[in-house]
Coordinates of C-alpha atoms and ligand atoms in Angstrom, one line a residue:
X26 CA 33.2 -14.3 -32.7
X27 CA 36.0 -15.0 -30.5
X28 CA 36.5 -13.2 -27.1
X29 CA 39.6 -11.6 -28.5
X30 CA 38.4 -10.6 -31.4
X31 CA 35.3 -9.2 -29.4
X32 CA 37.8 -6.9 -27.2
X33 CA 39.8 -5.7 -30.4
X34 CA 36.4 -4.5 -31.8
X35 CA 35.3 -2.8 -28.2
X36 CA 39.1 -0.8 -28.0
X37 CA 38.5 0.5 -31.5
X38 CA 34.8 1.9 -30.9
X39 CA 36.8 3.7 -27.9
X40 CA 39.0 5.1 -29.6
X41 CA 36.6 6.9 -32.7
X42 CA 34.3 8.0 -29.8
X43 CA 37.4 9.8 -27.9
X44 CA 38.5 11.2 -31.2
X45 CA 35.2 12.5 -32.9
X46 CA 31.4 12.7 -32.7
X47 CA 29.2 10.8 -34.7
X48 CA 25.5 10.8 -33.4
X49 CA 22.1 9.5 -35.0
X50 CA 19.6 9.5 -32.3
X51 CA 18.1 10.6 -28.8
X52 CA 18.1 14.4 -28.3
X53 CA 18.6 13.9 -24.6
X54 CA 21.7 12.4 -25.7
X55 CA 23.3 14.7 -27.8
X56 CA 21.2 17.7 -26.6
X57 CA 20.1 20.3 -23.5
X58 CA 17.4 22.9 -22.9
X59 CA 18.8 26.3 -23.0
X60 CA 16.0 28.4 -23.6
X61 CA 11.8 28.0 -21.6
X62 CA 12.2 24.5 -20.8
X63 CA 8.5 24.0 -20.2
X64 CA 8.3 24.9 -24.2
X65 CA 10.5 21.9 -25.1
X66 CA 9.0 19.0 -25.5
X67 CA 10.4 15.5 -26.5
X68 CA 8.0 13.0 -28.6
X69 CA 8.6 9.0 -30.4
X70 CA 10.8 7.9 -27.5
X71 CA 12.7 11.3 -27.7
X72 CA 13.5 11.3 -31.7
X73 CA 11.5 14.2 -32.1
X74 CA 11.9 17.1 -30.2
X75 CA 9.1 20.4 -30.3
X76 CA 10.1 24.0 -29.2
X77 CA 7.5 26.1 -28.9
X78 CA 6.8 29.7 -28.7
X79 CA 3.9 31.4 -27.0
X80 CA 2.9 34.3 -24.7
X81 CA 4.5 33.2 -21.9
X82 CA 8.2 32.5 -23.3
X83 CA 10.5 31.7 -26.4
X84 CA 12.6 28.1 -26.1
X85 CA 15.5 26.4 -27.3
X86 CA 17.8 24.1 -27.1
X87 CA 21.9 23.5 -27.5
X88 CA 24.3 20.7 -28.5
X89 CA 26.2 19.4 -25.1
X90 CA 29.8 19.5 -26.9
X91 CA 31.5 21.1 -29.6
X92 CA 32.5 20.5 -32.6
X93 CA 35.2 21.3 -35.1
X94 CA 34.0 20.5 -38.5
X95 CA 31.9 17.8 -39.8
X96 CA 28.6 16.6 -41.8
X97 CA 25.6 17.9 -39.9
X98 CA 22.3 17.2 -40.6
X99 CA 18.5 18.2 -39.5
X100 CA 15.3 17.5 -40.6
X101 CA 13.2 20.4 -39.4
X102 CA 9.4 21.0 -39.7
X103 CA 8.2 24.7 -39.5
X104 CA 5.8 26.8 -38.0
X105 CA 2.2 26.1 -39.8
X106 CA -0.4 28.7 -41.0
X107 CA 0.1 32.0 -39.7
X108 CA 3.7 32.2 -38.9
X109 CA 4.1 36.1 -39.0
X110 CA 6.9 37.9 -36.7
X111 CA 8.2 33.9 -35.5
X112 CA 11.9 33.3 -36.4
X113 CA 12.9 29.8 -36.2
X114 CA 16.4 29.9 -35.9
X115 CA 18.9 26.5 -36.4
X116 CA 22.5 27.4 -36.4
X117 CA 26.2 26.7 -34.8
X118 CA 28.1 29.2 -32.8
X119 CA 31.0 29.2 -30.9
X120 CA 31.3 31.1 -27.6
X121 CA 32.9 34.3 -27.5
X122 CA 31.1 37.0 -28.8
X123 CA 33.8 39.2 -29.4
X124 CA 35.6 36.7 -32.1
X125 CA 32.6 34.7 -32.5
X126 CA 32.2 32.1 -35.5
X127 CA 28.8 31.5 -36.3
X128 CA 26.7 29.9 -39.3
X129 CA 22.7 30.3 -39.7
X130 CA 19.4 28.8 -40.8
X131 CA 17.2 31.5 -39.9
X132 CA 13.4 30.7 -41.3
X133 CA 11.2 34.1 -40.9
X134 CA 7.4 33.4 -40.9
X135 CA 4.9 34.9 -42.4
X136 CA 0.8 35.2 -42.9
X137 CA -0.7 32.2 -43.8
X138 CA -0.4 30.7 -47.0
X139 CA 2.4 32.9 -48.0
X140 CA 6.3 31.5 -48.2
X141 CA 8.9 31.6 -45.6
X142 CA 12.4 33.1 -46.0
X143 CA 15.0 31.1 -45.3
X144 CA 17.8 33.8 -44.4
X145 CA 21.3 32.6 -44.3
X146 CA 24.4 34.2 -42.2
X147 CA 28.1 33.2 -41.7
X148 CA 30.0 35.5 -38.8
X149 CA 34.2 35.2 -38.4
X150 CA 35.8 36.2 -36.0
X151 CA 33.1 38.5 -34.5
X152 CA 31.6 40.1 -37.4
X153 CA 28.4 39.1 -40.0
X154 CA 26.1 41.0 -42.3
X155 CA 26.3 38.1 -44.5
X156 CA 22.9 37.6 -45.0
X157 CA 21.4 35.7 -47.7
X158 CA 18.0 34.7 -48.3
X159 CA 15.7 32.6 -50.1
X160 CA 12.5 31.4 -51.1
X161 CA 12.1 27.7 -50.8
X162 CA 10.9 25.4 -53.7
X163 CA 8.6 23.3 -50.9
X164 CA 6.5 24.3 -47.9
X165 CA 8.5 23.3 -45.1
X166 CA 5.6 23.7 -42.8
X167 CA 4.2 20.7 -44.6
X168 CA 6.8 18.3 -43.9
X169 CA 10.3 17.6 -42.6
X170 CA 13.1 18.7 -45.0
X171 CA 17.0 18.0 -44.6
X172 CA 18.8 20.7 -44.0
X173 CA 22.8 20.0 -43.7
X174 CA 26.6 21.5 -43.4
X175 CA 29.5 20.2 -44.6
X176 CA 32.4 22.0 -43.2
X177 CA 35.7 20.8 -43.5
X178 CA 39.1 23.1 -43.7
X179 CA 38.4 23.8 -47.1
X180 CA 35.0 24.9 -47.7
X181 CA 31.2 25.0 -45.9
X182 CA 28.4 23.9 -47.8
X183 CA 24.8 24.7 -46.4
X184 CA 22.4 22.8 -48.2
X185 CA 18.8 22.1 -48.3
X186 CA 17.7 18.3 -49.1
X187 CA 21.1 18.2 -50.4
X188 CA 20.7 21.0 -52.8
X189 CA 23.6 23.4 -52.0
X190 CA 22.3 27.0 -51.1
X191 CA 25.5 28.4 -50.0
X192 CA 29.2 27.8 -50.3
X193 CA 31.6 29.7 -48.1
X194 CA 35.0 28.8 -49.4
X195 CA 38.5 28.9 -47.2
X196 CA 39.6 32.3 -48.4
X197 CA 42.5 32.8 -45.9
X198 CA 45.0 33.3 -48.9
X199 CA 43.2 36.4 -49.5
X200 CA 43.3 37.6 -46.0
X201 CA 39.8 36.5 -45.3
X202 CA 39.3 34.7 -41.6
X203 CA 37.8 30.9 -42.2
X204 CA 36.1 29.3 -39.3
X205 CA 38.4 26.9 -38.4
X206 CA 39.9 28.1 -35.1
X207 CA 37.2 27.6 -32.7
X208 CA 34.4 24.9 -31.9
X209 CA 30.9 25.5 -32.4
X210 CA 27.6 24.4 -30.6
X211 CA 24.7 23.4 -32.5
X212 CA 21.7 24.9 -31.4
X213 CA 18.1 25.5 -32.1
X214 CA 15.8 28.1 -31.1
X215 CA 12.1 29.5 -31.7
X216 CA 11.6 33.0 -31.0
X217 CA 9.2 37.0 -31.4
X218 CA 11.0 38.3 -33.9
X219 CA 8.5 41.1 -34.9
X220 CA 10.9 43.7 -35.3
X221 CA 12.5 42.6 -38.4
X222 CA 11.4 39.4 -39.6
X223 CA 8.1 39.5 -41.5
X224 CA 8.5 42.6 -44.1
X225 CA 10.7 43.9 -42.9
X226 CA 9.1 43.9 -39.4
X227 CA 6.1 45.9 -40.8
X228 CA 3.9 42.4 -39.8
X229 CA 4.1 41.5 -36.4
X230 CA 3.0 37.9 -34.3
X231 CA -0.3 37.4 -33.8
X232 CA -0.6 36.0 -30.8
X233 CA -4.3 34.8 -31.0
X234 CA -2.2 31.8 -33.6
X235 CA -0.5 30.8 -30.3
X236 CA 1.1 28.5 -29.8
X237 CA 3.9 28.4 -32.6
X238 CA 5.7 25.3 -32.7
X239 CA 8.7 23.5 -34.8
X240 CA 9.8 19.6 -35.0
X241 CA 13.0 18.3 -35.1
X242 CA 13.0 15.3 -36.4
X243 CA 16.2 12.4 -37.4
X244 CA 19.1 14.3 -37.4
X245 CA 22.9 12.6 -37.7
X246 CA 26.3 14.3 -37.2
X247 CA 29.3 13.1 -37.9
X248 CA 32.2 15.5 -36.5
X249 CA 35.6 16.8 -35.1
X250 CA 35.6 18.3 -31.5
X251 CA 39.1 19.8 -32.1
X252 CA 39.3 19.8 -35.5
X253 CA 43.3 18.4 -35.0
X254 CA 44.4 15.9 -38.1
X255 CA 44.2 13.2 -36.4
X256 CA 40.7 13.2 -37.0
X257 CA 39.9 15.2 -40.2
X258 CA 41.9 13.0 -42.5
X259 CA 40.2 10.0 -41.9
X260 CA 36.4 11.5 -42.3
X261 CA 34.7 10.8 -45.5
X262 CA 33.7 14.7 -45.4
X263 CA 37.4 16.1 -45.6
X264 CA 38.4 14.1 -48.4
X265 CA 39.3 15.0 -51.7
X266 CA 35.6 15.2 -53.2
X267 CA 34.7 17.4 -50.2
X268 CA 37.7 20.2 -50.7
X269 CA 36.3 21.5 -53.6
X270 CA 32.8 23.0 -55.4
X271 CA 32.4 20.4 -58.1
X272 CA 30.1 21.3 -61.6
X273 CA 27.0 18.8 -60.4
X274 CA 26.7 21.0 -57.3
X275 CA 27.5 24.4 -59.2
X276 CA 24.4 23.2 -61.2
X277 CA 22.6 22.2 -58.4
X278 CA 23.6 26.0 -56.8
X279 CA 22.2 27.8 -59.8
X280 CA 19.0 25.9 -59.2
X281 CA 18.5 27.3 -55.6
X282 CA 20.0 30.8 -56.8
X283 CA 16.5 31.0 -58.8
X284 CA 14.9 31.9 -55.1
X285 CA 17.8 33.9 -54.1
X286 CA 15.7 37.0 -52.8
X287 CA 18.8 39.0 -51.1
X288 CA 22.4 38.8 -51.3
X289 CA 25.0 41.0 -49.4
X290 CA 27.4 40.3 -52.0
X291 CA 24.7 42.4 -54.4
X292 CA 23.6 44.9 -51.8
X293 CA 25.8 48.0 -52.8
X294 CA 23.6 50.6 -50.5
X295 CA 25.4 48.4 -47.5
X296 CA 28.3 47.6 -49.6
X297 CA 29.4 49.8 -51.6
X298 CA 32.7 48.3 -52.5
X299 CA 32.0 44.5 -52.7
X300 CA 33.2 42.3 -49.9
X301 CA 36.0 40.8 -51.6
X302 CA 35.5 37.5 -50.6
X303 CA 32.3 37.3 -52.6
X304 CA 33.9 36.8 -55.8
X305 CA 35.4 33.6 -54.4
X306 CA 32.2 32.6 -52.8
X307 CA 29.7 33.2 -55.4
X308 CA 30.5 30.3 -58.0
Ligands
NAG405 C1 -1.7 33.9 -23.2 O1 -2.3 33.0 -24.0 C2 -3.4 32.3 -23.3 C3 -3.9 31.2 -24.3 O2 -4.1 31.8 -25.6 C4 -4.4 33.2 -22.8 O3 -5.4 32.5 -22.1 C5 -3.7 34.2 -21.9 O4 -4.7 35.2 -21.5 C6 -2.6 34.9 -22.6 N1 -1.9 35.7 -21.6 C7 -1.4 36.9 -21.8 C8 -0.6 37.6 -20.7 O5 -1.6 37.5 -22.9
NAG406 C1 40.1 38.8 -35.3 O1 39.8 40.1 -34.9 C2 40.7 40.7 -34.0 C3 40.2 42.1 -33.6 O2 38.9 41.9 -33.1 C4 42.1 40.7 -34.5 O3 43.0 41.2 -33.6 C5 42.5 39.3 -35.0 O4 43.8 39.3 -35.6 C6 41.5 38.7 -35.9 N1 41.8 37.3 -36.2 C7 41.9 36.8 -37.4 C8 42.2 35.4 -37.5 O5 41.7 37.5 -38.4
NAG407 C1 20.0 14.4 -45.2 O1 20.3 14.6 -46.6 C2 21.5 13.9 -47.0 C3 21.8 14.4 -48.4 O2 20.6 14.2 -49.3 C4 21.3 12.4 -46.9 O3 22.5 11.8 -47.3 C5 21.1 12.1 -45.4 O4 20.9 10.8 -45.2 C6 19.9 12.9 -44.8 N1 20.0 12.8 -43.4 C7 19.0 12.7 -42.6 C8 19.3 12.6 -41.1 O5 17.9 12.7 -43.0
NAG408 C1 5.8 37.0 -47.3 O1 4.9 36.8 -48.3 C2 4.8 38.0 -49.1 C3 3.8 37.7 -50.2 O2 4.1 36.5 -50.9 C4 6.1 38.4 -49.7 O3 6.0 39.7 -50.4 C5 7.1 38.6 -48.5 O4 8.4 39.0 -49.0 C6 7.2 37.3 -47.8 N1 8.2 37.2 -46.8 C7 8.4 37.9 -45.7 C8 9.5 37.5 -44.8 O5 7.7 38.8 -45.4

């Protein structure tokens, strides 16, 4: 390769790392502690990273920038054996609580040899209560699984190994807030969640199964920090196979729906007139 051609192909790297994010790699790159550092432990040259919960404190940890859609993905091992009362907790936020975006994995624990509950949540502007949740078709204590977003202007896809488990579609024209105003973190966190998580809070931790830990393992991100146009229309996730739900992933949905264990959308006790973007949502 020619010197010149050498510096063309060093300007243009510059220019998609000013203009987006895309990582594959070292969590002390991409990553910071933001919860019991001592409980956060980095393994295989820092391509796995542990967080660990135990009687002395919780742990976490947080993305260094923000983004503004993209194609996320985590492979995430859970708690083993008794995992009662833990909630391990994998989502994005944005910063200000009062019109805070958020979207959640949220895995609840439970007694050994029983499934976890993989709870789902989506908050605009300041307000959730959009839970979801779900048996899953593996153990995913036993191994790492993929767990991903797609979120582009048009549409957020949370999936699991690729299998869509949730859609939440841009339903502006019907006066519903999308999350496309404000950057979110990504962040991971392992915490006591005895109150609530394992029936209903009616099982709490047992601390004699201490210490509770979860891996993350190969992740990858490919994303916006600003979301401007500049940068969405030239990511394979915002293009025209991307805006829309298509039949092979409705399938795919309806597949996953069969461990649908709770849906908002259904729950008229909280609910009693349906949200109305759930007739959008629910394809
Ligand atoms: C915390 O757990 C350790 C190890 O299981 C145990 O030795 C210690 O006594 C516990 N501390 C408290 C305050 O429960
Ligand atoms: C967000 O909520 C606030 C009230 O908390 C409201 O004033 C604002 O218009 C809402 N924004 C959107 C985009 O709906
Ligand atoms: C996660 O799953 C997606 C969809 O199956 C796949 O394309 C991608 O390579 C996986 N990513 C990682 C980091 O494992
Ligand atoms: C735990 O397992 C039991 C038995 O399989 C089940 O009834 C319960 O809903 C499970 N999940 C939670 C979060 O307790």
């Amino acid at each position: 390769m020619s010197r010149g051609r050498a510096a063309v192909v060093v300007v243009v790297v510059i220019v998609v790392i000013a203009s987006s994010g895309v990582a594959e790699g070292r969590y002390s790159g991409d990553f910071e502690v933001t919860w019991g550092p001592d409980n956060v432990k980095s393994f295989n040259n820092d391509h796995v990273l542990k967080i660990v919960l135990d009687n002395v404190t919780a742990s976490g940890f947080g993305s260094k920038k923000s983004y503004l859609f993209g194609s996320f993905q985590m492979n995430m091992k859970l708690v083993r054996g008794n995992s009662a009362g833990t909630v391990t907790a994998y989502y994005f936020a944005s910063d200000k609580d009062d019109i805070r975006d958020e979207l959640d994995f949220e895995f609840l624990g439970n007694v050994s040899g029983q499934p976890y509950i993989l709870q789902t949540n989506v908050f605009w502007n300041g307000t959730g209560g959009r839970e979801q949740r779900n048996y899953l078709w593996f153990d995913p204590a036993a191994a790492y699984h993929n767990y991903s977003v797609i979120w582009n202007p048009y549409q957020i896809i949370m999936a699991v190994d690729g299998i869509p488990i949730r859609v939440v579609k841009n339903n502006e024209d019907i006066g519903i807030p999308y999350l496309r105003l404000q950057p979110m973190k990504i962040y991971a966190s392992i915490w006591d969640g005895s109150i609530w998580a394992t029936q209903g809070g009616a099982i709490k931790i047992n601390w004699a199964k201490s210490p509770f830990v979860a891996s993350f393992g190969k992740y990858s991100f490919d994303a916006c920090k600003n979301g401007k146009a500049s940068c969405t229309r030239k990511r394979w996730w915002n293009n025209p196979p991307y805006q829309t739900f298509n039949v092979d992933q409705q399938s795919q949905l309806q597949y996953a729906n069969q461990y649908k264990v709770y849906d908002y959308c259904e729950d008229k006790e909280r609910y009693p007139d349906t949200p109305i973007e759930c007739a959008r949502n629910n394809i």
